[in-house]
Structures are given as structure tokens and as C-alpha cells.
């Protein structure tokens, strides 16, 4: 078996350095936060609406930090915040048409980035890798992530398929 752990952490370091350089240059920091918020609302939404607590869980943040990010997205016209008809103590969040446009642009950028990274690969390898990457992302959501121990035995009996749900990836933050 190939050494997956070191390869994973090389990728993490590569993208972390890239994002750190982007942040240091002041490039699209607000937009990056907005895309994270929009992605979280999309993932957490029920009938097109989500609540702050759901978005905080998707982002892996506490409620106050998520609220600050949401306030910025609301100010930018990307998200609406309204009182829940079911419970006046709760706010409901929805993506606006401008937010949907930004989210679509971010996802298109993600697809272009992925395609560029695997452009020289055989098509079957690229599809298989995309499916495994989607599986890894799905299995590492805040609600399901646990820290493996030395005694944890990984299994790899499930083959990814095109029917796997769309999931978030580490490349989702740059539109």
C-alpha cells in the first residue's frame, strides 16, 4: 500500500502555504469566508433554509464566530436572515441569487482546479481518485470525524461510484 499519510500531509502543507500566501497578500479573504458560509448553508439547509447552529457545525466553529461570518455574508447581500416561522427565537438563513451565483462560480473553479491537477492522469484514475476524495471528505465532516488510534483498523472494501453524494473539498474556498 502506498504511504497515504505522508502524501495527505504534503497536500495539506501545499494548500496551507498557498492559502496563507493569499491571505497575506489580502486577496479575496472576504470572498473566501463568504464561499465557506455559502457552502455550509447549502450543506446544512433543509428546504433551502438553515439555522445558525447548523452552519456553525458545518464550519466547525462556535456559534459566535459563525454568526460573525454570517453577518458579513448578509451585509454583502449573499445570504438572507429571517425569523423562523416555527420558532421566533431562531433565525433562518437562505442563499440569495447573488450568493448562489458566487457559490456556482466557486464550484466551477473547484472543478477546474481538480481537472488541472489530474489533467495528465488516465480518465479512469482521475474518476476513481475523485470518488475516493469525495468519500474521504464525506467521512471527515465535523459530525463524523474521530481521531484514529494506533489500534484503529482501516477498511477499504467499498469502491466509490458515481452515485456518491457531492461533498465539500479542501479546494472549495477559491471562486
PDB file of C-alpha atoms in Angstrom:
ATOM      1  CA  UNK A   1       0.000   0.000   0.000  1.00  0.00           C
ATOM      2  CA  UNK A   2       1.256   3.486  -0.851  1.00  0.00           C
ATOM      3  CA  UNK A   3       2.140   5.742   2.088  1.00  0.00           C
ATOM      4  CA  UNK A   4      -1.128   7.705   2.250  1.00  0.00           C
ATOM      5  CA  UNK A   5      -0.424   9.580   5.480  1.00  0.00           C
ATOM      6  CA  UNK A   6       2.692  11.411   4.296  1.00  0.00           C
ATOM      7  CA  UNK A   7       1.071  12.169   0.934  1.00  0.00           C
ATOM      8  CA  UNK A   8      -2.014  13.581   2.646  1.00  0.00           C
ATOM      9  CA  UNK A   9       0.065  15.862   4.845  1.00  0.00           C
ATOM     10  CA  UNK A  10       2.187  17.026   1.890  1.00  0.00           C
ATOM     11  CA  UNK A  11      -1.046  18.095   0.199  1.00  0.00           C
ATOM     12  CA  UNK A  12      -2.247  19.823   3.369  1.00  0.00           C
ATOM     13  CA  UNK A  13       1.052  21.719   3.653  1.00  0.00           C
ATOM     14  CA  UNK A  14       0.935  22.664  -0.044  1.00  0.00           C
ATOM     15  CA  UNK A  15      -2.590  24.114   0.170  1.00  0.00           C
ATOM     16  CA  UNK A  16      -1.991  25.696   3.586  1.00  0.00           C
ATOM     17  CA  UNK A  17       1.017  27.608   2.254  1.00  0.00           C
ATOM     18  CA  UNK A  18      -0.992  28.694  -0.769  1.00  0.00           C
ATOM     19  CA  UNK A  19      -3.884  29.955   1.382  1.00  0.00           C
ATOM     20  CA  UNK A  20      -1.510  31.657   3.827  1.00  0.00           C
ATOM     21  CA  UNK A  21       0.181  33.487   0.948  1.00  0.00           C
ATOM     22  CA  UNK A  22      -3.207  34.511  -0.457  1.00  0.00           C
ATOM     23  CA  UNK A  23      -4.323  35.822   2.940  1.00  0.00           C
ATOM     24  CA  UNK A  24      -1.036  37.685   3.455  1.00  0.00           C
ATOM     25  CA  UNK A  25      -1.486  39.365   0.091  1.00  0.00           C
ATOM     26  CA  UNK A  26      -5.022  40.359   1.097  1.00  0.00           C
ATOM     27  CA  UNK A  27      -6.502  38.575  -1.907  1.00  0.00           C
ATOM     28  CA  UNK A  28     -10.175  37.699  -1.641  1.00  0.00           C
ATOM     29  CA  UNK A  29     -10.142  36.981   2.104  1.00  0.00           C
ATOM     30  CA  UNK A  30     -13.750  38.156   2.458  1.00  0.00           C
ATOM     31  CA  UNK A  31     -14.804  36.197  -0.616  1.00  0.00           C
ATOM     32  CA  UNK A  32     -13.179  33.066   0.798  1.00  0.00           C
ATOM     33  CA  UNK A  33     -15.176  33.441   4.013  1.00  0.00           C
ATOM     34  CA  UNK A  34     -18.347  34.037   2.027  1.00  0.00           C
ATOM     35  CA  UNK A  35     -17.814  30.872  -0.010  1.00  0.00           C
ATOM     36  CA  UNK A  36     -17.288  28.885   3.192  1.00  0.00           C
ATOM     37  CA  UNK A  37     -20.543  30.278   4.620  1.00  0.00           C
ATOM     38  CA  UNK A  38     -22.484  29.634   1.406  1.00  0.00           C
ATOM     39  CA  UNK A  39     -21.163  26.085   1.201  1.00  0.00           C
ATOM     40  CA  UNK A  40     -22.118  25.480   4.840  1.00  0.00           C
ATOM     41  CA  UNK A  41     -25.637  26.834   4.327  1.00  0.00           C
ATOM     42  CA  UNK A  42     -26.026  24.701   1.216  1.00  0.00           C
ATOM     43  CA  UNK A  43     -24.833  21.576   3.053  1.00  0.00           C
ATOM     44  CA  UNK A  44     -26.930  22.234   6.167  1.00  0.00           C
ATOM     45  CA  UNK A  45     -30.092  23.509   4.505  1.00  0.00           C
ATOM     46  CA  UNK A  46     -33.460  21.900   4.702  1.00  0.00           C
ATOM     47  CA  UNK A  47     -35.880  23.192   2.073  1.00  0.00           C
ATOM     48  CA  UNK A  48     -33.347  25.851   1.113  1.00  0.00           C
ATOM     49  CA  UNK A  49     -33.017  27.214   4.664  1.00  0.00           C
ATOM     50  CA  UNK A  50     -30.586  26.593   7.504  1.00  0.00           C
ATOM     51  CA  UNK A  51     -30.086  27.836  11.044  1.00  0.00           C
ATOM     52  CA  UNK A  52     -27.002  29.412  12.583  1.00  0.00           C
ATOM     53  CA  UNK A  53     -26.283  26.359  14.728  1.00  0.00           C
ATOM     54  CA  UNK A  54     -26.300  24.149  11.609  1.00  0.00           C
ATOM     55  CA  UNK A  55     -23.907  26.457   9.786  1.00  0.00           C
ATOM     56  CA  UNK A  56     -21.607  26.628  12.830  1.00  0.00           C
ATOM     57  CA  UNK A  57     -21.486  22.818  12.920  1.00  0.00           C
ATOM     58  CA  UNK A  58     -20.722  22.629   9.182  1.00  0.00           C
ATOM     59  CA  UNK A  59     -17.933  25.189   9.567  1.00  0.00           C
ATOM     60  CA  UNK A  60     -16.560  23.538  12.707  1.00  0.00           C
ATOM     61  CA  UNK A  61     -16.850  26.850  14.578  1.00  0.00           C
ATOM     62  CA  UNK A  62     -18.612  28.039  17.686  1.00  0.00           C
ATOM     63  CA  UNK A  63     -21.866  29.905  17.193  1.00  0.00           C
ATOM     64  CA  UNK A  64     -20.404  33.388  17.793  1.00  0.00           C
ATOM     65  CA  UNK A  65     -17.670  33.017  15.153  1.00  0.00           C
ATOM     66  CA  UNK A  66     -20.148  31.548  12.680  1.00  0.00           C
ATOM     67  CA  UNK A  67     -22.521  34.452  13.419  1.00  0.00           C
ATOM     68  CA  UNK A  68     -19.790  36.971  12.565  1.00  0.00           C
ATOM     69  CA  UNK A  69     -19.091  35.227   9.267  1.00  0.00           C
ATOM     70  CA  UNK A  70     -22.818  35.081   8.529  1.00  0.00           C
ATOM     71  CA  UNK A  71     -23.236  38.792   9.320  1.00  0.00           C
ATOM     72  CA  UNK A  72     -20.570  39.614   6.734  1.00  0.00           C
ATOM     73  CA  UNK A  73     -22.305  37.426   4.134  1.00  0.00           C
ATOM     74  CA  UNK A  74     -25.654  39.070   4.932  1.00  0.00           C
ATOM     75  CA  UNK A  75     -24.050  42.543   4.593  1.00  0.00           C
ATOM     76  CA  UNK A  76     -22.621  41.508   1.230  1.00  0.00           C
ATOM     77  CA  UNK A  77     -26.108  40.516   0.039  1.00  0.00           C
ATOM     78  CA  UNK A  78     -25.209  36.843  -0.309  1.00  0.00           C
ATOM     79  CA  UNK A  79     -27.430  35.493   2.478  1.00  0.00           C
ATOM     80  CA  UNK A  80     -30.790  36.479   3.947  1.00  0.00           C
ATOM     81  CA  UNK A  81     -31.547  36.123   7.632  1.00  0.00           C
ATOM     82  CA  UNK A  82     -35.155  35.995   8.792  1.00  0.00           C
ATOM     83  CA  UNK A  83     -37.135  34.971  11.859  1.00  0.00           C
ATOM     84  CA  UNK A  84     -38.156  31.316  11.796  1.00  0.00           C
ATOM     85  CA  UNK A  85     -41.929  30.932  11.436  1.00  0.00           C
ATOM     86  CA  UNK A  86     -41.707  27.796  13.590  1.00  0.00           C
ATOM     87  CA  UNK A  87     -39.758  29.410  16.454  1.00  0.00           C
ATOM     88  CA  UNK A  88     -39.368  33.186  16.765  1.00  0.00           C
ATOM     89  CA  UNK A  89     -36.187  32.687  18.830  1.00  0.00           C
ATOM     90  CA  UNK A  90     -34.397  31.192  15.830  1.00  0.00           C
ATOM     91  CA  UNK A  91     -33.148  32.754  12.626  1.00  0.00           C
ATOM     92  CA  UNK A  92     -33.396  31.090   9.250  1.00  0.00           C
ATOM     93  CA  UNK A  93     -30.703  31.596   6.648  1.00  0.00           C
ATOM     94  CA  UNK A  94     -31.063  31.328   2.896  1.00  0.00           C
ATOM     95  CA  UNK A  95     -28.703  31.904  -0.005  1.00  0.00           C
ATOM     96  CA  UNK A  96     -29.678  34.867  -2.214  1.00  0.00           C
ATOM     97  CA  UNK A  97     -29.406  34.798  -6.015  1.00  0.00           C
ATOM     98  CA  UNK A  98     -26.080  36.673  -5.705  1.00  0.00           C
ATOM     99  CA  UNK A  99     -24.910  34.081  -3.171  1.00  0.00           C
ATOM    100  CA  UNK A 100     -25.974  31.243  -5.463  1.00  0.00           C
ATOM    101  CA  UNK A 101     -24.013  32.868  -8.289  1.00  0.00           C
ATOM    102  CA  UNK A 102     -20.870  33.133  -6.134  1.00  0.00           C
ATOM    103  CA  UNK A 103     -21.285  29.538  -4.940  1.00  0.00           C
ATOM    104  CA  UNK A 104     -21.689  28.308  -8.535  1.00  0.00           C
ATOM    105  CA  UNK A 105     -18.561  30.239  -9.564  1.00  0.00           C
ATOM    106  CA  UNK A 106     -16.630  28.750  -6.642  1.00  0.00           C
ATOM    107  CA  UNK A 107     -17.716  25.234  -7.544  1.00  0.00           C
ATOM    108  CA  UNK A 108     -16.784  25.780 -11.193  1.00  0.00           C
ATOM    109  CA  UNK A 109     -13.354  26.990 -10.039  1.00  0.00           C
ATOM    110  CA  UNK A 110     -13.026  23.884  -7.848  1.00  0.00           C
ATOM    111  CA  UNK A 111     -13.780  21.649 -10.816  1.00  0.00           C
ATOM    112  CA  UNK A 112     -11.234  23.495 -12.975  1.00  0.00           C
ATOM    113  CA  UNK A 113      -8.595  23.187 -10.237  1.00  0.00           C
ATOM    114  CA  UNK A 114      -9.225  19.470  -9.839  1.00  0.00           C
ATOM    115  CA  UNK A 115      -9.209  18.917 -13.605  1.00  0.00           C
ATOM    116  CA  UNK A 116      -5.907  20.769 -13.849  1.00  0.00           C
ATOM    117  CA  UNK A 117      -4.349  18.722 -11.061  1.00  0.00           C
ATOM    118  CA  UNK A 118      -5.230  15.418 -12.727  1.00  0.00           C
ATOM    119  CA  UNK A 119      -5.026  16.550 -16.367  1.00  0.00           C
ATOM    120  CA  UNK A 120      -2.202  14.132 -17.177  1.00  0.00           C
ATOM    121  CA  UNK A 121      -3.849  11.158 -15.480  1.00  0.00           C
ATOM    122  CA  UNK A 122      -5.776   8.440 -17.297  1.00  0.00           C
ATOM    123  CA  UNK A 123      -9.502   9.285 -17.147  1.00  0.00           C
ATOM    124  CA  UNK A 124     -10.308   6.185 -15.060  1.00  0.00           C
ATOM    125  CA  UNK A 125      -7.654   7.128 -12.494  1.00  0.00           C
ATOM    126  CA  UNK A 126      -8.982  10.693 -12.261  1.00  0.00           C
ATOM    127  CA  UNK A 127     -12.578   9.459 -11.791  1.00  0.00           C
ATOM    128  CA  UNK A 128     -11.512   6.908  -9.194  1.00  0.00           C
ATOM    129  CA  UNK A 129      -9.436   9.495  -7.312  1.00  0.00           C
ATOM    130  CA  UNK A 130     -12.347  11.979  -7.398  1.00  0.00           C
ATOM    131  CA  UNK A 131     -14.646   9.333  -5.935  1.00  0.00           C
ATOM    132  CA  UNK A 132     -12.160   8.417  -3.203  1.00  0.00           C
ATOM    133  CA  UNK A 133     -11.582  12.090  -2.426  1.00  0.00           C
ATOM    134  CA  UNK A 134     -15.353  12.635  -2.174  1.00  0.00           C
ATOM    135  CA  UNK A 135     -15.595   9.619   0.113  1.00  0.00           C
ATOM    136  CA  UNK A 136     -12.800  10.941   2.342  1.00  0.00           C
ATOM    137  CA  UNK A 137     -14.474  14.361   2.513  1.00  0.00           C
ATOM    138  CA  UNK A 138     -17.837  12.770   3.356  1.00  0.00           C
ATOM    139  CA  UNK A 139     -16.278  10.708   6.114  1.00  0.00           C
ATOM    140  CA  UNK A 140     -14.465  13.671   7.668  1.00  0.00           C
ATOM    141  CA  UNK A 141     -17.359  16.016   8.343  1.00  0.00           C
ATOM    142  CA  UNK A 142     -17.377  17.628  11.804  1.00  0.00           C
ATOM    143  CA  UNK A 143     -20.156  15.287  12.946  1.00  0.00           C
ATOM    144  CA  UNK A 144     -18.345  12.108  11.911  1.00  0.00           C
ATOM    145  CA  UNK A 145     -14.670  12.867  12.418  1.00  0.00           C
ATOM    146  CA  UNK A 146     -12.826  10.947  15.082  1.00  0.00           C
ATOM    147  CA  UNK A 147      -9.133  10.774  15.675  1.00  0.00           C
ATOM    148  CA  UNK A 148      -7.865   7.339  14.649  1.00  0.00           C
ATOM    149  CA  UNK A 149      -5.821   5.476  17.203  1.00  0.00           C
ATOM    150  CA  UNK A 150      -2.922   3.126  16.647  1.00  0.00           C
ATOM    151  CA  UNK A 151      -5.339   0.229  17.059  1.00  0.00           C
ATOM    152  CA  UNK A 152      -7.870   1.518  14.532  1.00  0.00           C
ATOM    153  CA  UNK A 153      -8.028  -0.809  11.563  1.00  0.00           C
ATOM    154  CA  UNK A 154      -8.953   0.991   8.366  1.00  0.00           C
ATOM    155  CA  UNK A 155     -11.040  -0.799   5.776  1.00  0.00           C
ATOM    156  CA  UNK A 156     -11.131  -0.180   2.065  1.00  0.00           C
ATOM    157  CA  UNK A 157     -13.768  -2.579   0.862  1.00  0.00           C
ATOM    158  CA  UNK A 158     -16.142  -0.030  -0.618  1.00  0.00           C
ATOM    159  CA  UNK A 159     -15.467   1.058  -4.162  1.00  0.00           C
ATOM    160  CA  UNK A 160     -16.549   4.634  -4.838  1.00  0.00           C
ATOM    161  CA  UNK A 161     -19.167   5.151  -7.503  1.00  0.00           C
ATOM    162  CA  UNK A 162     -20.612   7.996  -9.480  1.00  0.00           C
ATOM    163  CA  UNK A 163     -23.675   7.737  -7.236  1.00  0.00           C
ATOM    164  CA  UNK A 164     -21.742   9.071  -4.244  1.00  0.00           C
ATOM    165  CA  UNK A 165     -23.166  12.318  -2.859  1.00  0.00           C
ATOM    166  CA  UNK A 166     -21.498  15.596  -3.713  1.00  0.00           C
ATOM    167  CA  UNK A 167     -19.291  16.670  -0.837  1.00  0.00           C
ATOM    168  CA  UNK A 168     -17.154  19.585   0.149  1.00  0.00           C
ATOM    169  CA  UNK A 169     -13.444  19.539  -0.563  1.00  0.00           C
ATOM    170  CA  UNK A 170     -10.454  21.471   0.625  1.00  0.00           C
ATOM    171  CA  UNK A 171     -10.417  23.318  -2.697  1.00  0.00           C
ATOM    172  CA  UNK A 172     -13.817  24.898  -2.178  1.00  0.00           C
ATOM    173  CA  UNK A 173     -12.743  28.260  -0.879  1.00  0.00           C
ATOM    174  CA  UNK A 174     -11.442  29.964  -4.012  1.00  0.00           C
ATOM    175  CA  UNK A 175     -14.028  31.151  -6.552  1.00  0.00           C
TER     176      UNK A 175
END
